[in-house]
PDB file of N, CA, C and O in Angstrom:
ATOM      1  N   MET F  16       0.851  -1.169   0.000  1.00 53.00           N
ATOM      2  CA  MET F  16       0.000   0.000   0.000  1.00 53.00           C
ATOM      3  C   MET F  16       0.898   1.233   0.000  1.00 53.00           C
ATOM      4  O   MET F  16       1.902   1.281   0.691  1.00 53.00           O
ATOM      5  N   SER F  17       0.517   2.230  -0.733  1.00 53.00           N
ATOM      6  CA  SER F  17       1.335   3.429  -0.789  1.00 53.00           C
ATOM      7  C   SER F  17       0.705   4.547   0.029  1.00 53.00           C
ATOM      8  O   SER F  17      -0.496   4.585   0.228  1.00 53.00           O
ATOM      9  N   THR F  18       1.551   5.415   0.491  1.00 58.00           N
ATOM     10  CA  THR F  18       1.061   6.575   1.223  1.00 58.00           C
ATOM     11  C   THR F  18       0.968   7.743   0.260  1.00 58.00           C
ATOM     12  O   THR F  18       1.383   7.659  -0.889  1.00 58.00           O
ATOM     13  N   ASN F  19       0.456   8.848   0.732  1.00 60.00           N
ATOM     14  CA  ASN F  19       0.330  10.027  -0.117  1.00 60.00           C
ATOM     15  C   ASN F  19       1.679  10.481  -0.641  1.00 60.00           C
ATOM     16  O   ASN F  19       1.792  10.970  -1.757  1.00 60.00           O
ATOM     17  N   ALA F  20       2.725  10.341   0.157  1.00 59.00           N
ATOM     18  CA  ALA F  20       4.058  10.775  -0.266  1.00 59.00           C
ATOM     19  C   ALA F  20       4.608   9.894  -1.374  1.00 59.00           C
ATOM     20  O   ALA F  20       5.478  10.310  -2.127  1.00 59.00           O
ATOM     21  N   GLU F  21       4.102   8.673  -1.482  1.00 66.00           N
ATOM     22  CA  GLU F  21       4.613   7.737  -2.475  1.00 66.00           C
ATOM     23  C   GLU F  21       3.779   7.702  -3.756  1.00 66.00           C
ATOM     24  O   GLU F  21       4.066   6.927  -4.647  1.00 66.00           O
ATOM     25  N   GLN F  22       2.769   8.528  -3.862  1.00 72.00           N
ATOM     26  CA  GLN F  22       1.917   8.516  -5.036  1.00 72.00           C
ATOM     27  C   GLN F  22       2.697   8.963  -6.263  1.00 72.00           C
ATOM     28  O   GLN F  22       3.631   9.751  -6.174  1.00 72.00           O
ATOM     29  N   MET F  23       2.273   8.443  -7.386  1.00 67.00           N
ATOM     30  CA  MET F  23       2.890   8.824  -8.645  1.00 67.00           C
ATOM     31  C   MET F  23       2.618  10.297  -8.914  1.00 67.00           C
ATOM     32  O   MET F  23       1.507  10.774  -8.666  1.00 67.00           O
ATOM     33  N   PRO F  24       3.607  11.015  -9.423  1.00 65.00           N
ATOM     34  CA  PRO F  24       3.353  12.414  -9.759  1.00 65.00           C
ATOM     35  C   PRO F  24       2.397  12.504 -10.936  1.00 65.00           C
ATOM     36  O   PRO F  24       2.322  11.610 -11.772  1.00 65.00           O
ATOM     37  N   GLU F  25       1.657  13.583 -10.992  1.00 66.00           N
ATOM     38  CA  GLU F  25       0.739  13.771 -12.101  1.00 66.00           C
ATOM     39  C   GLU F  25       1.525  14.096 -13.359  1.00 66.00           C
ATOM     40  O   GLU F  25       2.601  14.672 -13.306  1.00 66.00           O
ATOM     41  N   TRP F  26       0.950  13.707 -14.505  1.00 63.00           N
ATOM     42  CA  TRP F  26       1.584  14.037 -15.772  1.00 63.00           C
ATOM     43  C   TRP F  26       1.555  15.545 -15.940  1.00 63.00           C
ATOM     44  O   TRP F  26       0.551  16.192 -15.669  1.00 63.00           O
ATOM     45  N   PRO F  27       2.653  16.096 -16.400  1.00 61.00           N
ATOM     46  CA  PRO F  27       2.637  17.545 -16.619  1.00 61.00           C
ATOM     47  C   PRO F  27       1.686  17.890 -17.763  1.00 61.00           C
ATOM     48  O   PRO F  27       1.570  17.139 -18.725  1.00 61.00           O
ATOM     49  N   THR F  28       0.999  18.965 -17.612  1.00 64.00           N
ATOM     50  CA  THR F  28       0.130  19.396 -18.695  1.00 64.00           C
ATOM     51  C   THR F  28       0.976  20.177 -19.672  1.00 64.00           C
ATOM     52  O   THR F  28       1.840  20.952 -19.299  1.00 64.00           O
ATOM     53  N   ALA F  29       0.759  19.920 -20.921  1.00 68.00           N
ATOM     54  CA  ALA F  29       1.562  20.583 -21.950  1.00 68.00           C
ATOM     55  C   ALA F  29       0.678  20.912 -23.135  1.00 68.00           C
ATOM     56  O   ALA F  29      -0.356  20.283 -23.350  1.00 68.00           O
ATOM     57  N   GLU F  30       1.116  21.854 -23.878  1.00 78.00           N
ATOM     58  CA  GLU F  30       0.409  22.216 -25.096  1.00 78.00           C
ATOM     59  C   GLU F  30       0.564  21.108 -26.125  1.00 78.00           C
ATOM     60  O   GLU F  30       1.516  20.333 -26.063  1.00 78.00           O
ATOM     61  N   HIS F  31      -0.347  21.054 -27.058  1.00 83.00           N
ATOM     62  CA  HIS F  31      -0.228  20.090 -28.152  1.00 83.00           C
ATOM     63  C   HIS F  31       0.906  20.536 -29.068  1.00 83.00           C
ATOM     64  O   HIS F  31       0.988  21.697 -29.435  1.00 83.00           O
ATOM     65  N   VAL F  32       1.778  19.610 -29.396  1.00 86.00           N
ATOM     66  CA  VAL F  32       2.902  19.908 -30.275  1.00 86.00           C
ATOM     67  C   VAL F  32       2.803  18.982 -31.479  1.00 86.00           C
ATOM     68  O   VAL F  32       2.634  17.777 -31.321  1.00 86.00           O
ATOM     69  N   THR F  33       2.926  19.550 -32.670  1.00 89.00           N
ATOM     70  CA  THR F  33       2.861  18.725 -33.876  1.00 89.00           C
ATOM     71  C   THR F  33       4.105  17.854 -33.972  1.00 89.00           C
ATOM     72  O   THR F  33       5.149  18.149 -33.360  1.00 89.00           O
ATOM     73  N   ALA F  34       4.005  16.797 -34.750  1.00 90.00           N
ATOM     74  CA  ALA F  34       5.156  15.907 -34.943  1.00 90.00           C
ATOM     75  C   ALA F  34       6.320  16.670 -35.556  1.00 90.00           C
ATOM     76  O   ALA F  34       7.484  16.458 -35.179  1.00 90.00           O
ATOM     77  N   GLU F  35       6.017  17.554 -36.486  1.00 91.00           N
ATOM     78  CA  GLU F  35       7.080  18.337 -37.127  1.00 91.00           C
ATOM     79  C   GLU F  35       7.802  19.222 -36.118  1.00 91.00           C
ATOM     80  O   GLU F  35       9.023  19.322 -36.125  1.00 91.00           O
ATOM     81  N   GLU F  36       7.038  19.848 -35.222  1.00 91.00           N
ATOM     82  CA  GLU F  36       7.647  20.718 -34.214  1.00 91.00           C
ATOM     83  C   GLU F  36       8.463  19.896 -33.221  1.00 91.00           C
ATOM     84  O   GLU F  36       9.564  20.294 -32.816  1.00 91.00           O
ATOM     85  N   LEU F  37       7.954  18.772 -32.824  1.00 91.00           N
ATOM     86  CA  LEU F  37       8.682  17.906 -31.905  1.00 91.00           C
ATOM     87  C   LEU F  37       9.992  17.434 -32.529  1.00 91.00           C
ATOM     88  O   LEU F  37      11.038  17.452 -31.879  1.00 91.00           O
ATOM     89  N   ALA F  38       9.940  17.048 -33.796  1.00 92.00           N
ATOM     90  CA  ALA F  38      11.156  16.633 -34.498  1.00 92.00           C
ATOM     91  C   ALA F  38      12.155  17.783 -34.567  1.00 92.00           C
ATOM     92  O   ALA F  38      13.356  17.596 -34.358  1.00 92.00           O
ATOM     93  N   ARG F  39      11.671  18.984 -34.847  1.00 93.00           N
ATOM     94  CA  ARG F  39      12.554  20.141 -34.912  1.00 93.00           C
ATOM     95  C   ARG F  39      13.221  20.381 -33.561  1.00 93.00           C
ATOM     96  O   ARG F  39      14.429  20.586 -33.481  1.00 93.00           O
ATOM     97  N   ARG F  40      12.438  20.310 -32.480  1.00 93.00           N
ATOM     98  CA  ARG F  40      12.985  20.531 -31.138  1.00 93.00           C
ATOM     99  C   ARG F  40      14.037  19.490 -30.769  1.00 93.00           C
ATOM    100  O   ARG F  40      14.971  19.783 -30.034  1.00 93.00           O
ATOM    101  N   GLN F  41      13.848  18.271 -31.241  1.00 94.00           N
ATOM    102  CA  GLN F  41      14.774  17.190 -30.908  1.00 94.00           C
ATOM    103  C   GLN F  41      15.918  17.068 -31.897  1.00 94.00           C
ATOM    104  O   GLN F  41      16.791  16.216 -31.741  1.00 94.00           O
ATOM    105  N   GLY F  42      15.928  17.891 -32.926  1.00 94.00           N
ATOM    106  CA  GLY F  42      17.009  17.861 -33.904  1.00 94.00           C
ATOM    107  C   GLY F  42      16.940  16.682 -34.853  1.00 94.00           C
ATOM    108  O   GLY F  42      17.947  16.289 -35.433  1.00 94.00           O
ATOM    109  N   VAL F  43      15.756  16.109 -35.008  1.00 90.00           N
ATOM    110  CA  VAL F  43      15.587  14.959 -35.887  1.00 90.00           C
ATOM    111  C   VAL F  43      15.538  15.451 -37.329  1.00 90.00           C
ATOM    112  O   VAL F  43      14.874  16.432 -37.645  1.00 90.00           O
ATOM    113  N   ARG F  44      16.250  14.769 -38.187  1.00 88.00           N
ATOM    114  CA  ARG F  44      16.272  15.115 -39.607  1.00 88.00           C
ATOM    115  C   ARG F  44      15.708  13.956 -40.416  1.00 88.00           C
ATOM    116  O   ARG F  44      15.868  12.792 -40.036  1.00 88.00           O
ATOM    117  N   PRO F  45      15.063  14.249 -41.541  1.00 87.00           N
ATOM    118  CA  PRO F  45      14.562  13.158 -42.386  1.00 87.00           C
ATOM    119  C   PRO F  45      15.725  12.369 -42.984  1.00 87.00           C
ATOM    120  O   PRO F  45      16.820  12.909 -43.162  1.00 87.00           O
ATOM    121  N   ILE F  46      15.478  11.103 -43.261  1.00 89.00           N
ATOM    122  CA  ILE F  46      16.521  10.303 -43.881  1.00 89.00           C
ATOM    123  C   ILE F  46      16.642  10.693 -45.348  1.00 89.00           C
ATOM    124  O   ILE F  46      15.655  11.055 -45.986  1.00 89.00           O
ATOM    125  N   ALA F  47      17.863  10.649 -45.851  1.00 92.00           N
ATOM    126  CA  ALA F  47      18.096  11.000 -47.255  1.00 92.00           C
ATOM    127  C   ALA F  47      17.947   9.777 -48.148  1.00 92.00           C
ATOM    128  O   ALA F  47      17.637   9.895 -49.326  1.00 92.00           O
ATOM    129  N   SER F  48      18.168   8.597 -47.573  1.00 93.00           N
ATOM    130  CA  SER F  48      18.132   7.368 -48.349  1.00 93.00           C
ATOM    131  C   SER F  48      17.754   6.219 -47.433  1.00 93.00           C
ATOM    132  O   SER F  48      18.038   6.244 -46.233  1.00 93.00           O
ATOM    133  N   VAL F  49      17.158   5.200 -48.009  1.00 90.00           N
ATOM    134  CA  VAL F  49      16.839   4.010 -47.231  1.00 90.00           C
ATOM    135  C   VAL F  49      18.119   3.371 -46.687  1.00 90.00           C
ATOM    136  O   VAL F  49      18.100   2.680 -45.665  1.00 90.00           O
ATOM    137  N   ASP F  50      19.240   3.633 -47.333  1.00 89.00           N
ATOM    138  CA  ASP F  50      20.520   3.110 -46.848  1.00 89.00           C
ATOM    139  C   ASP F  50      20.868   3.659 -45.464  1.00 89.00           C
ATOM    140  O   ASP F  50      21.628   3.044 -44.719  1.00 89.00           O
ATOM    141  N   ASP F  51      20.303   4.814 -45.097  1.00 86.00           N
ATOM    142  CA  ASP F  51      20.536   5.376 -43.764  1.00 86.00           C
ATOM    143  C   ASP F  51      19.979   4.480 -42.675  1.00 86.00           C
ATOM    144  O   ASP F  51      20.399   4.563 -41.518  1.00 86.00           O
ATOM    145  N   LEU F  52      19.034   3.629 -43.018  1.00 87.00           N
ATOM    146  CA  LEU F  52      18.415   2.724 -42.046  1.00 87.00           C
ATOM    147  C   LEU F  52      19.149   1.395 -41.921  1.00 87.00           C
ATOM    148  O   LEU F  52      18.854   0.611 -41.017  1.00 87.00           O
ATOM    149  N   ALA F  53      20.087   1.139 -42.806  1.00 89.00           N
ATOM    150  CA  ALA F  53      20.794  -0.145 -42.825  1.00 89.00           C
ATOM    151  C   ALA F  53      21.645  -0.322 -41.574  1.00 89.00           C
ATOM    152  O   ALA F  53      22.309   0.605 -41.112  1.00 89.00           O
ATOM    153  N   ARG F  54      21.629  -1.519 -41.041  1.00 88.00           N
ATOM    154  CA  ARG F  54      22.458  -1.892 -39.889  1.00 88.00           C
ATOM    155  C   ARG F  54      23.131  -3.220 -40.241  1.00 88.00           C
ATOM    156  O   ARG F  54      22.630  -4.286 -39.904  1.00 88.00           O
ATOM    157  N   PRO F  55      24.273  -3.166 -40.937  1.00 87.00           N
ATOM    158  CA  PRO F  55      24.890  -4.396 -41.448  1.00 87.00           C
ATOM    159  C   PRO F  55      25.247  -5.416 -40.369  1.00 87.00           C
ATOM    160  O   PRO F  55      25.242  -6.609 -40.637  1.00 87.00           O
ATOM    161  N   ASP F  56      25.541  -4.994 -39.172  1.00 89.00           N
ATOM    162  CA  ASP F  56      25.953  -5.929 -38.122  1.00 89.00           C
ATOM    163  C   ASP F  56      24.847  -6.200 -37.111  1.00 89.00           C
ATOM    164  O   ASP F  56      25.126  -6.587 -35.982  1.00 89.00           O
ATOM    165  N   LEU F  57      23.598  -6.036 -37.530  1.00 91.00           N
ATOM    166  CA  LEU F  57      22.494  -6.230 -36.608  1.00 91.00           C
ATOM    167  C   LEU F  57      22.410  -7.670 -36.120  1.00 91.00           C
ATOM    168  O   LEU F  57      22.189  -7.921 -34.942  1.00 91.00           O
ATOM    169  N   PHE F  58      22.610  -8.623 -37.025  1.00 93.00           N
ATOM    170  CA  PHE F  58      22.594 -10.040 -36.660  1.00 93.00           C
ATOM    171  C   PHE F  58      24.011 -10.578 -36.756  1.00 93.00           C
ATOM    172  O   PHE F  58      24.738 -10.263 -37.691  1.00 93.00           O
ATOM    173  N   GLU F  59      24.386 -11.383 -35.778  1.00 94.00           N
ATOM    174  CA  GLU F  59      25.757 -11.894 -35.726  1.00 94.00           C
ATOM    175  C   GLU F  59      26.029 -12.965 -36.770  1.00 94.00           C
ATOM    176  O   GLU F  59      27.176 -13.200 -37.120  1.00 94.00           O
ATOM    177  N   SER F  60      24.979 -13.624 -37.239  1.00 95.00           N
ATOM    178  CA  SER F  60      25.176 -14.681 -38.231  1.00 95.00           C
ATOM    179  C   SER F  60      23.925 -14.822 -39.092  1.00 95.00           C
ATOM    180  O   SER F  60      22.856 -14.312 -38.751  1.00 95.00           O
ATOM    181  N   ASP F  61      24.087 -15.539 -40.192  1.00 94.00           N
ATOM    182  CA  ASP F  61      22.928 -15.831 -41.040  1.00 94.00           C
ATOM    183  C   ASP F  61      21.921 -16.703 -40.307  1.00 94.00           C
ATOM    184  O   ASP F  61      20.708 -16.569 -40.499  1.00 94.00           O
ATOM    185  N   ASP F  62      22.423 -17.603 -39.461  1.00 97.00           N
ATOM    186  CA  ASP F  62      21.519 -18.465 -38.685  1.00 97.00           C
ATOM    187  C   ASP F  62      20.660 -17.631 -37.733  1.00 97.00           C
ATOM    188  O   ASP F  62      19.471 -17.898 -37.557  1.00 97.00           O
ATOM    189  N   GLU F  63      21.255 -16.624 -37.115  1.00 96.00           N
ATOM    190  CA  GLU F  63      20.502 -15.757 -36.207  1.00 96.00           C
ATOM    191  C   GLU F  63      19.422 -14.997 -36.977  1.00 96.00           C
ATOM    192  O   GLU F  63      18.291 -14.869 -36.518  1.00 96.00           O
ATOM    193  N   LEU F  64      19.752 -14.508 -38.159  1.00 95.00           N
ATOM    194  CA  LEU F  64      18.768 -13.836 -39.006  1.00 95.00           C
ATOM    195  C   LEU F  64      17.653 -14.801 -39.406  1.00 95.00           C
ATOM    196  O   LEU F  64      16.468 -14.459 -39.325  1.00 95.00           O
ATOM    197  N   ASP F  65      18.010 -16.008 -39.809  1.00 97.00           N
ATOM    198  CA  ASP F  65      17.010 -17.007 -40.193  1.00 97.00           C
ATOM    199  C   ASP F  65      16.067 -17.324 -39.034  1.00 97.00           C
ATOM    200  O   ASP F  65      14.853 -17.444 -39.228  1.00 97.00           O
ATOM    201  N   ASP F  66      16.616 -17.463 -37.825  1.00 97.00           N
ATOM    202  CA  ASP F  66      15.790 -17.729 -36.642  1.00 97.00           C
ATOM    203  C   ASP F  66      14.823 -16.576 -36.392  1.00 97.00           C
ATOM    204  O   ASP F  66      13.646 -16.782 -36.077  1.00 97.00           O
ATOM    205  N   PHE F  67      15.322 -15.342 -36.508  1.00 95.00           N
ATOM    206  CA  PHE F  67      14.477 -14.171 -36.316  1.00 95.00           C
ATOM    207  C   PHE F  67      13.336 -14.145 -37.331  1.00 95.00           C
ATOM    208  O   PHE F  67      12.178 -13.936 -36.975  1.00 95.00           O
ATOM    209  N   LEU F  68      13.669 -14.369 -38.603  1.00 96.00           N
ATOM    210  CA  LEU F  68      12.651 -14.342 -39.645  1.00 96.00           C
ATOM    211  C   LEU F  68      11.623 -15.458 -39.465  1.00 96.00           C
ATOM    212  O   LEU F  68      10.424 -15.245 -39.655  1.00 96.00           O
ATOM    213  N   ALA F  69      12.077 -16.645 -39.081  1.00 96.00           N
ATOM    214  CA  ALA F  69      11.151 -17.760 -38.844  1.00 96.00           C
ATOM    215  C   ALA F  69      10.182 -17.411 -37.715  1.00 96.00           C
ATOM    216  O   ALA F  69       8.973 -17.661 -37.817  1.00 96.00           O
ATOM    217  N   ASP F  70      10.691 -16.808 -36.644  1.00 95.00           N
ATOM    218  CA  ASP F  70       9.840 -16.414 -35.527  1.00 95.00           C
ATOM    219  C   ASP F  70       8.872 -15.306 -35.950  1.00 95.00           C
ATOM    220  O   ASP F  70       7.694 -15.325 -35.601  1.00 95.00           O
ATOM    221  N   LEU F  71       9.356 -14.358 -36.724  1.00 94.00           N
ATOM    222  CA  LEU F  71       8.506 -13.268 -37.208  1.00 94.00           C
ATOM    223  C   LEU F  71       7.366 -13.804 -38.068  1.00 94.00           C
ATOM    224  O   LEU F  71       6.198 -13.471 -37.860  1.00 94.00           O
ATOM    225  N   TYR F  72       7.707 -14.651 -39.037  1.00 95.00           N
ATOM    226  CA  TYR F  72       6.683 -15.216 -39.923  1.00 95.00           C
ATOM    227  C   TYR F  72       5.683 -16.058 -39.138  1.00 95.00           C
ATOM    228  O   TYR F  72       4.476 -16.004 -39.394  1.00 95.00           O
ATOM    229  N   ALA F  73       6.164 -16.829 -38.160  1.00 94.00           N
ATOM    230  CA  ALA F  73       5.267 -17.657 -37.355  1.00 94.00           C
ATOM    231  C   ALA F  73       4.320 -16.784 -36.533  1.00 94.00           C
ATOM    232  O   ALA F  73       3.129 -17.081 -36.429  1.00 94.00           O
ATOM    233  N   SER F  74       4.834 -15.694 -35.979  1.00 93.00           N
ATOM    234  CA  SER F  74       3.983 -14.817 -35.173  1.00 93.00           C
ATOM    235  C   SER F  74       2.925 -14.138 -36.031  1.00 93.00           C
ATOM    236  O   SER F  74       1.831 -13.863 -35.569  1.00 93.00           O
ATOM    237  N   ARG F  75       3.238 -13.895 -37.284  1.00 92.00           N
ATOM    238  CA  ARG F  75       2.262 -13.266 -38.185  1.00 92.00           C
ATOM    239  C   ARG F  75       1.175 -14.242 -38.607  1.00 92.00           C
ATOM    240  O   ARG F  75       0.074 -13.827 -38.956  1.00 92.00           O
ATOM    241  N   ARG F  76       1.482 -15.533 -38.610  1.00 91.00           N
ATOM    242  CA  ARG F  76       0.490 -16.546 -38.998  1.00 91.00           C
ATOM    243  C   ARG F  76      -0.347 -17.010 -37.832  1.00 91.00           C
ATOM    244  O   ARG F  76      -1.345 -17.707 -38.019  1.00 91.00           O
ATOM    245  N   THR F  77       0.021 -16.637 -36.632  1.00 86.00           N
ATOM    246  CA  THR F  77      -0.719 -17.080 -35.447  1.00 86.00           C
ATOM    247  C   THR F  77      -2.154 -16.577 -35.514  1.00 86.00           C
ATOM    248  O   THR F  77      -2.399 -15.410 -35.741  1.00 86.00           O
ATOM    249  N   GLY F  78      -3.068 -17.492 -35.364  1.00 74.00           N
ATOM    250  CA  GLY F  78      -4.474 -17.122 -35.349  1.00 74.00           C
ATOM    251  C   GLY F  78      -5.106 -17.051 -36.737  1.00 74.00           C
ATOM    252  O   GLY F  78      -6.273 -16.744 -36.854  1.00 74.00           O
ATOM    253  N   THR F  79      -4.345 -17.348 -37.764  1.00 67.00           N
ATOM    254  CA  THR F  79      -4.929 -17.358 -39.111  1.00 67.00           C
ATOM    255  C   THR F  79      -5.080 -18.807 -39.553  1.00 67.00           C
ATOM    256  O   THR F  79      -4.136 -19.580 -39.529  1.00 67.00           O
ATOM    257  N   ALA F  80      -6.278 -19.162 -39.915  1.00 58.00           N
ATOM    258  CA  ALA F  80      -6.498 -20.533 -40.355  1.00 58.00           C
ATOM    259  C   ALA F  80      -7.614 -20.597 -41.363  1.00 58.00           C
ATOM    260  O   ALA F  80      -8.453 -19.806 -41.471  1.00 58.00           O
TER     261      ALA F  80
END
């Protein structure tokens, strides 16, 4: 049980900010090429990639019959 001192703080109220404004404030820039998203060393081996893809495909088929 929590006491009043342990209660979660309330969320701060803030103005609505558009996605574009939020990106500007955070210094986010659009990607110039899909190659910017590439992560060549994301998987340590082809087997690890194959396992990931098999799990992904299986999760997408779950519940479809």
